[in-house]
């Protein structure tokens, strides 16, 4: 590639770059069985990761996309497990419906309580979120312990999430925590395997809020 | 997997989880040709992405790791292309040497200037960074236009980075911008292909600051 030619795209606007990217993704992804609304999430996850394998590993509870859109339109908060997820999520579309993005993992009371109980901050942050935010969307991209705690609380009737986006990345407990999520019969979006991460959680929430916005 | 058994790891401390993860990575990665200090970066990128293919796609300028460690120990700033990279980078180890992490993409003057010139905010943010921070480490996980502009400025003698970490993800210009970076004879860390992203940029900086810290 010639560097001078490459200079032309510099004035391409982000919106055009995104559209071109989505065309490439659709072309290379080929035929699939995802319903249209689920595919919008898959597409945006591939856009954020450039990883088709990761895109194909996504699994949706049949009610997940509808529940996510509804939670956003009701102004329910999005709970991020870490700050990287919080800052990545596009806020204006959530705020339009009265929603916001919260992260509890660095709250002083969470840090103190985790130390006292000799457990992870992610677990204590999940408990705090469940107390404060009924019907929320949980966007978990990093901490398997947050996802496992949320699953435990759902089973115990201590948490009632609107949607669980459970896509922690990693080698210890990440894949296993997703297997547990798959057994729940409440709205969830997850993926099979070790991959995942903040950009996947972010892309999923952003795809949902775009669909929520389109409904007007 | 039984859910009750899975509950035991909940009290595992983050440090132990990380050590166990690194053992798994080393075992599955197998024999390789990376020098020890480069492998520490590869390992941490795989840890952040659970993607061995991505790890194996990393390419280092021979002087990259040494230059990165030196920049950190001299308290040079780290310039992040987006906020997700900024919040992900571990601050205490940089601050110990007088360094910090900066992001310019949402500065009002950057947004205004990008609009005026009908170009991307990433380009204007890169120019601002080059004016304000000589010898900095650039951590670019998202914006190919930021990387292309930085390469242009280096060639024109307008920017003198200490290290360029160029790992933008995406389908339009990302892989091409990395090919251009590979042609420079200044310290860089990049990867071949479309993959990359904020967690890769973050993991690379964190691996370097851990090595910088170990030197005491």
XYZ file of C-alpha atoms in Angstrom:
432
model
C 0.000 0.000 0.000
C 1.233 3.439 -0.883
C 1.279 5.886 1.969
C 0.092 8.792 -0.152
C -2.986 6.897 -1.295
C -3.684 5.931 2.264
C -3.897 9.585 3.101
C -7.189 10.116 1.316
C -9.278 8.198 3.871
C -8.121 10.661 6.524
C -11.055 12.914 5.701
C -13.512 10.015 5.692
C -15.965 10.657 8.468
C -16.387 8.086 11.269
C -19.957 7.366 10.121
C -18.737 6.395 6.633
C -15.955 4.224 8.056
C -18.528 2.410 10.180
C -20.882 1.811 7.259
C -18.063 0.473 5.107
C -16.974 -1.817 7.953
C -20.472 -3.226 8.352
C -20.681 -3.969 4.628
C -17.407 -5.906 4.813
C -18.614 -7.831 7.866
C -21.908 -8.814 6.250
C -20.131 -9.941 3.096
C -17.519 -12.043 4.908
C -19.910 -13.406 7.541
C -22.093 -14.969 4.859
C -25.364 -16.829 5.441
C -26.431 -17.361 9.061
C -29.371 -18.314 11.246
C -29.456 -15.358 13.620
C -32.766 -13.455 13.606
C -32.287 -9.920 12.302
C -32.249 -8.234 15.718
C -29.688 -10.686 17.121
C -27.536 -10.289 14.036
C -27.306 -6.555 14.727
C -25.544 -7.433 17.986
C -23.323 -10.063 16.344
C -22.313 -7.583 13.659
C -21.366 -4.897 16.149
C -19.369 -7.376 18.244
C -17.405 -8.409 15.148
C -16.920 -4.729 14.319
C -15.403 -4.152 17.767
C -13.167 -7.231 17.750
C -12.470 -7.994 14.083
C -13.062 -11.562 15.224
C -15.643 -13.603 13.311
C -15.087 -16.617 15.539
C -16.038 -14.512 18.553
C -19.104 -13.222 16.698
C -20.222 -16.758 15.885
C -19.799 -17.820 19.515
C -22.572 -15.489 20.714
C -25.641 -17.115 22.235
C -28.915 -15.308 22.907
C -31.766 -16.189 25.215
C -34.784 -15.956 22.881
C -36.146 -12.992 24.822
C -32.796 -11.177 25.223
C -32.877 -8.479 22.568
C -36.493 -7.531 23.225
C -35.826 -7.372 26.990
C -32.685 -5.281 26.483
C -34.460 -2.781 24.248
C -37.349 -2.573 26.699
C -35.034 -1.989 29.671
C -33.308 0.838 27.797
C -36.613 2.421 26.787
C -37.762 2.246 30.408
C -34.622 4.137 31.453
C -33.222 1.234 33.476
C -29.545 1.692 34.329
C -26.727 -0.270 32.733
C -24.381 -1.779 35.328
C -20.799 -2.152 34.064
C -18.434 -4.505 35.863
C -15.396 -2.300 35.182
C -14.661 1.270 34.165
C -13.499 0.289 30.655
C -17.022 -0.944 29.944
C -18.568 2.148 31.475
C -16.591 4.662 29.418
C -17.026 2.715 26.176
C -20.815 2.673 26.216
C -22.470 5.427 24.208
C -24.403 7.557 26.732
C -26.657 9.957 24.754
C -28.980 7.223 23.497
C -29.454 5.854 27.037
C -29.904 9.293 28.545
C -32.648 10.078 26.044
C -34.753 7.480 27.881
C -33.571 8.532 31.347
C -30.959 5.784 31.691
C -27.311 5.901 32.690
C -24.257 3.644 33.111
C -23.044 2.805 36.590
C -19.948 1.072 37.894
C -19.479 0.207 41.553
C -16.169 -1.668 41.596
C -14.070 1.268 42.811
C -16.568 2.637 45.339
C -14.877 3.023 48.743
C -17.592 1.014 50.529
C -17.223 -1.818 47.988
C -13.444 -1.928 48.403
C -13.766 -1.911 52.186
C -16.391 -4.645 52.277
C -14.410 -6.867 49.871
C -11.382 -6.588 52.128
C -13.436 -7.351 55.239
C -15.000 -10.463 53.680
C -11.776 -11.507 51.898
C -13.556 -11.727 48.573
C -13.404 -9.928 45.210
C -14.536 -6.349 44.691
C -16.511 -7.594 41.688
C -18.724 -9.724 43.944
C -19.439 -6.938 46.392
C -20.079 -4.496 43.540
C -22.631 -6.942 42.089
C -24.438 -7.132 45.424
C -24.557 -3.342 45.675
C -25.902 -3.079 42.116
C -28.641 -5.617 42.825
C -29.742 -3.613 45.891
C -29.806 -0.317 44.013
C -31.006 -1.154 40.521
C -33.902 -3.511 39.804
C -34.474 -4.417 36.165
C -31.014 -3.187 35.162
C -28.907 -4.388 32.257
C -25.691 -5.976 33.565
C -22.751 -5.618 31.189
C -20.005 -7.943 32.429
C -16.918 -8.018 30.235
C -14.181 -8.910 32.676
C -15.043 -10.376 36.037
C -16.278 -13.993 36.078
C -16.839 -13.637 39.821
C -19.311 -10.799 39.152
C -21.228 -13.005 36.727
C -21.198 -16.016 39.062
C -22.421 -13.890 41.957
C -25.202 -12.404 39.826
C -26.296 -15.911 38.767
C -26.340 -16.994 42.411
C -28.432 -13.958 43.363
C -30.919 -14.561 40.548
C -31.356 -18.169 41.686
C -31.824 -17.019 45.269
C -34.353 -14.375 44.229
C -32.027 -11.617 45.407
C -31.540 -9.969 41.989
C -33.978 -9.331 39.153
C -31.940 -8.103 36.161
C -33.690 -6.945 33.008
C -30.899 -8.480 30.918
C -27.550 -10.078 31.689
C -24.792 -9.495 29.149
C -22.226 -12.001 30.418
C -19.086 -11.979 28.291
C -16.106 -12.075 30.669
C -12.794 -12.858 29.011
C -10.127 -15.072 30.492
C -8.611 -18.398 31.381
C -9.922 -18.939 34.900
C -13.705 -19.315 35.400
C -14.731 -17.163 32.415
C -15.979 -19.983 30.163
C -17.436 -21.798 33.162
C -19.376 -18.746 34.360
C -20.963 -18.467 30.894
C -21.994 -22.125 30.985
C -23.847 -21.384 34.202
C -25.517 -18.353 32.645
C -26.745 -20.504 29.746
C -28.735 -22.600 32.218
C -30.833 -19.653 33.410
C -34.216 -18.988 31.881
C -34.031 -15.208 32.043
C -32.889 -12.832 29.284
C -29.147 -13.163 28.664
C -26.578 -12.609 25.953
C -23.345 -14.556 26.301
C -20.786 -16.475 24.264
C -19.209 -19.898 24.349
C -15.588 -20.037 25.422
C -12.839 -17.907 26.923
C -13.071 -14.900 24.654
C -15.075 -11.786 25.424
C -14.022 -8.587 27.146
C -14.918 -4.940 27.553
C -15.330 -4.155 23.827
C -17.770 -7.070 23.451
C -19.892 -5.889 26.390
C -19.763 -2.319 25.072
C -20.675 -3.303 21.506
C -23.636 -5.329 22.751
C -25.091 -2.462 24.797
C -24.504 -0.010 21.951
C -26.262 -2.306 19.448
C -29.258 -2.533 21.781
C -29.465 1.211 22.374
C -29.310 1.846 18.632
C -32.290 -0.459 18.163
C -34.100 1.198 21.093
C -33.544 4.599 19.519
C -34.816 3.472 16.117
C -38.183 2.602 17.673
C -38.470 6.338 18.293
C -19.697 -28.239 35.946
C -21.482 -28.202 39.258
C -22.410 -24.764 40.475
C -21.559 -25.501 44.080
C -18.002 -26.561 43.221
C -17.642 -23.423 41.129
C -18.382 -21.401 44.211
C -15.061 -22.158 45.857
C -13.022 -19.936 43.485
C -15.062 -16.934 44.624
C -12.602 -16.342 47.428
C -9.602 -16.774 45.154
C -7.768 -13.491 45.101
C -7.225 -11.630 41.794
C -3.465 -12.164 42.089
C -3.907 -15.941 42.264
C -6.329 -15.926 39.324
C -3.760 -14.020 37.275
C -0.929 -16.399 38.133
C -3.033 -19.420 37.253
C -4.001 -17.767 33.944
C -0.383 -17.101 33.038
C 0.525 -20.726 33.734
C -2.243 -21.890 31.379
C -1.100 -19.440 28.687
C 2.525 -20.557 28.864
C 1.520 -24.205 28.699
C -0.802 -23.775 25.720
C 1.408 -21.274 23.866
C 4.234 -23.760 23.715
C 7.716 -23.141 22.280
C 8.327 -19.743 20.671
C 11.041 -17.403 19.441
C 10.128 -14.237 21.339
C 12.912 -12.913 23.584
C 11.885 -13.073 27.238
C 10.959 -9.373 27.551
C 8.815 -9.454 24.403
C 7.125 -12.631 25.555
C 5.974 -10.830 28.705
C 3.988 -8.498 26.471
C 2.663 -11.342 24.292
C 1.566 -13.239 27.395
C -0.327 -10.270 28.816
C -2.039 -9.567 25.496
C -3.229 -13.184 25.361
C -4.362 -12.873 28.975
C -6.470 -9.834 28.040
C -7.964 -11.320 24.871
C -7.926 -15.114 25.374
C -6.740 -15.077 21.773
C -3.523 -16.947 20.967
C -3.749 -15.985 17.302
C -3.745 -12.328 18.305
C -0.793 -12.933 20.612
C 1.180 -14.605 17.845
C 0.462 -11.694 15.487
C 2.452 -9.230 17.608
C 5.548 -7.694 16.028
C 8.213 -5.790 17.943
C 10.800 -3.334 16.740
C 14.024 -4.749 18.249
C 14.379 -1.701 20.496
C 10.701 -1.465 21.498
C 10.605 -3.030 24.948
C 13.793 -1.319 26.138
C 12.534 2.048 24.836
C 9.134 1.585 26.463
C 10.625 0.714 29.828
C 13.009 3.675 29.584
C 10.190 6.092 28.713
C 8.198 4.909 31.714
C 11.188 5.207 34.032
C 11.786 8.737 32.744
C 8.197 9.629 33.649
C 7.163 10.246 30.028
C 3.392 10.382 29.584
C 1.350 7.672 27.939
C -0.977 9.068 25.260
C -4.157 7.006 24.818
C -6.211 7.382 21.656
C -9.509 6.804 23.466
C -10.832 6.873 27.000
C -11.217 3.073 27.184
C -7.447 2.775 26.847
C -6.863 5.539 29.375
C -9.002 4.015 32.135
C -7.664 0.501 31.562
C -4.018 1.336 32.082
C -2.709 0.740 35.600
C -1.719 4.167 36.951
C 0.250 3.619 40.199
C 3.291 2.075 38.479
C 3.503 4.991 36.029
C 2.954 7.605 38.710
C 5.799 6.145 40.748
C 8.127 7.445 38.009
C 6.233 10.722 37.564
C 4.272 9.582 34.518
C 0.568 9.742 33.710
C -1.939 8.738 31.038
C -3.463 11.415 28.818
C -6.273 11.377 26.282
C -7.097 14.364 24.097
C -9.893 13.086 21.862
C -12.728 14.683 23.820
C -11.004 18.003 24.544
C -13.239 20.903 23.439
C -10.447 22.479 21.347
C -9.805 19.147 19.600
C -13.491 18.656 18.790
C -13.775 22.233 17.496
C -10.653 22.008 15.327
C -11.706 18.635 13.846
C -15.039 20.129 12.845
C -13.364 23.208 11.344
C -10.942 21.096 9.263
C -13.553 18.436 8.439
C -11.257 15.673 9.705
C -11.293 13.134 12.521
C -10.911 14.072 16.182
C -8.277 11.326 16.413
C -6.029 13.203 13.980
C -6.323 16.519 15.779
C -5.800 14.801 19.147
C -2.593 13.236 17.800
C -1.299 16.634 16.716
C -2.062 18.107 20.128
C -0.282 15.215 21.842
C 2.815 15.643 19.671
C 2.965 19.347 20.596
C 2.590 18.691 24.311
C 4.476 15.486 24.973
C 7.873 14.678 23.493
C 9.189 11.176 24.049
C 5.748 9.892 25.022
C 4.412 6.361 24.633
C 1.459 6.361 22.219
C -1.100 3.649 22.957
C -3.426 3.450 19.969
C -6.066 0.726 20.222
C -8.871 2.083 18.102
C -8.229 4.895 15.666
C -6.264 4.026 12.505
C -6.370 7.714 11.576
C -4.502 8.550 14.798
C -1.811 6.028 13.935
C -1.530 7.193 10.314
C -1.258 10.812 11.419
C 1.415 9.926 13.970
C 3.402 8.060 11.290
C 3.117 11.082 8.990
C 4.331 13.388 11.761
C 7.286 11.128 12.588
C 8.322 11.111 8.930
C 7.966 14.895 8.774
C 10.010 15.330 11.949
C 6.986 16.806 13.738
C 6.695 14.092 16.386
C 9.314 12.220 18.376
C 7.557 9.414 20.272
C 9.458 7.268 22.743
C 7.414 4.247 21.666
C 4.417 3.705 19.403
C 2.028 0.956 20.422
C -0.106 0.754 17.283
C -2.810 -1.885 17.599
C -6.024 -0.364 16.207
C -8.824 -2.865 15.569
C -11.137 -2.786 12.585
C -11.996 -3.389 8.979
C -11.143 -0.035 7.402
C -7.490 1.137 7.466
C -6.514 -0.710 10.672
C -4.358 -3.423 9.070
C -3.002 -0.927 6.530
C -1.975 1.577 9.212
C 0.005 -1.173 10.952
C 1.783 -2.052 7.704
C 2.926 1.562 7.521
C 4.112 1.454 11.121
C 6.191 -1.649 10.355
C 8.199 0.389 7.857
C 9.409 2.905 10.457
C 12.740 2.432 12.136
C 11.712 3.767 15.511
C 10.530 1.756 18.524
C 7.075 0.275 17.890
C 4.907 -2.607 18.973
C 2.150 -3.622 16.579
C 0.400 -6.665 15.171
C -0.391 -8.043 11.747
C -4.018 -7.865 10.676
C -7.355 -6.405 11.682
C -7.434 -7.493 15.294
C -6.288 -5.330 18.192
C -8.261 -2.924 20.361
C -8.251 -1.172 23.713
C -7.474 -4.263 25.831
C -4.419 -5.018 23.657
C -3.071 -1.473 24.008
C -3.765 -1.553 27.747
C -2.137 -4.956 28.263
C 0.980 -3.825 26.404
C 1.443 -0.710 28.527
C 0.765 -2.663 31.709
C 3.336 -5.317 30.767
C 5.939 -2.604 30.174
C 5.227 -0.798 33.443
C 5.509 -4.089 35.339
C 8.968 -4.601 33.832
C 9.888 -0.975 34.591
C 8.846 -1.462 38.197
C 10.838 -4.677 38.577
C 14.018 -2.801 37.746
C 13.373 -0.951 41.016
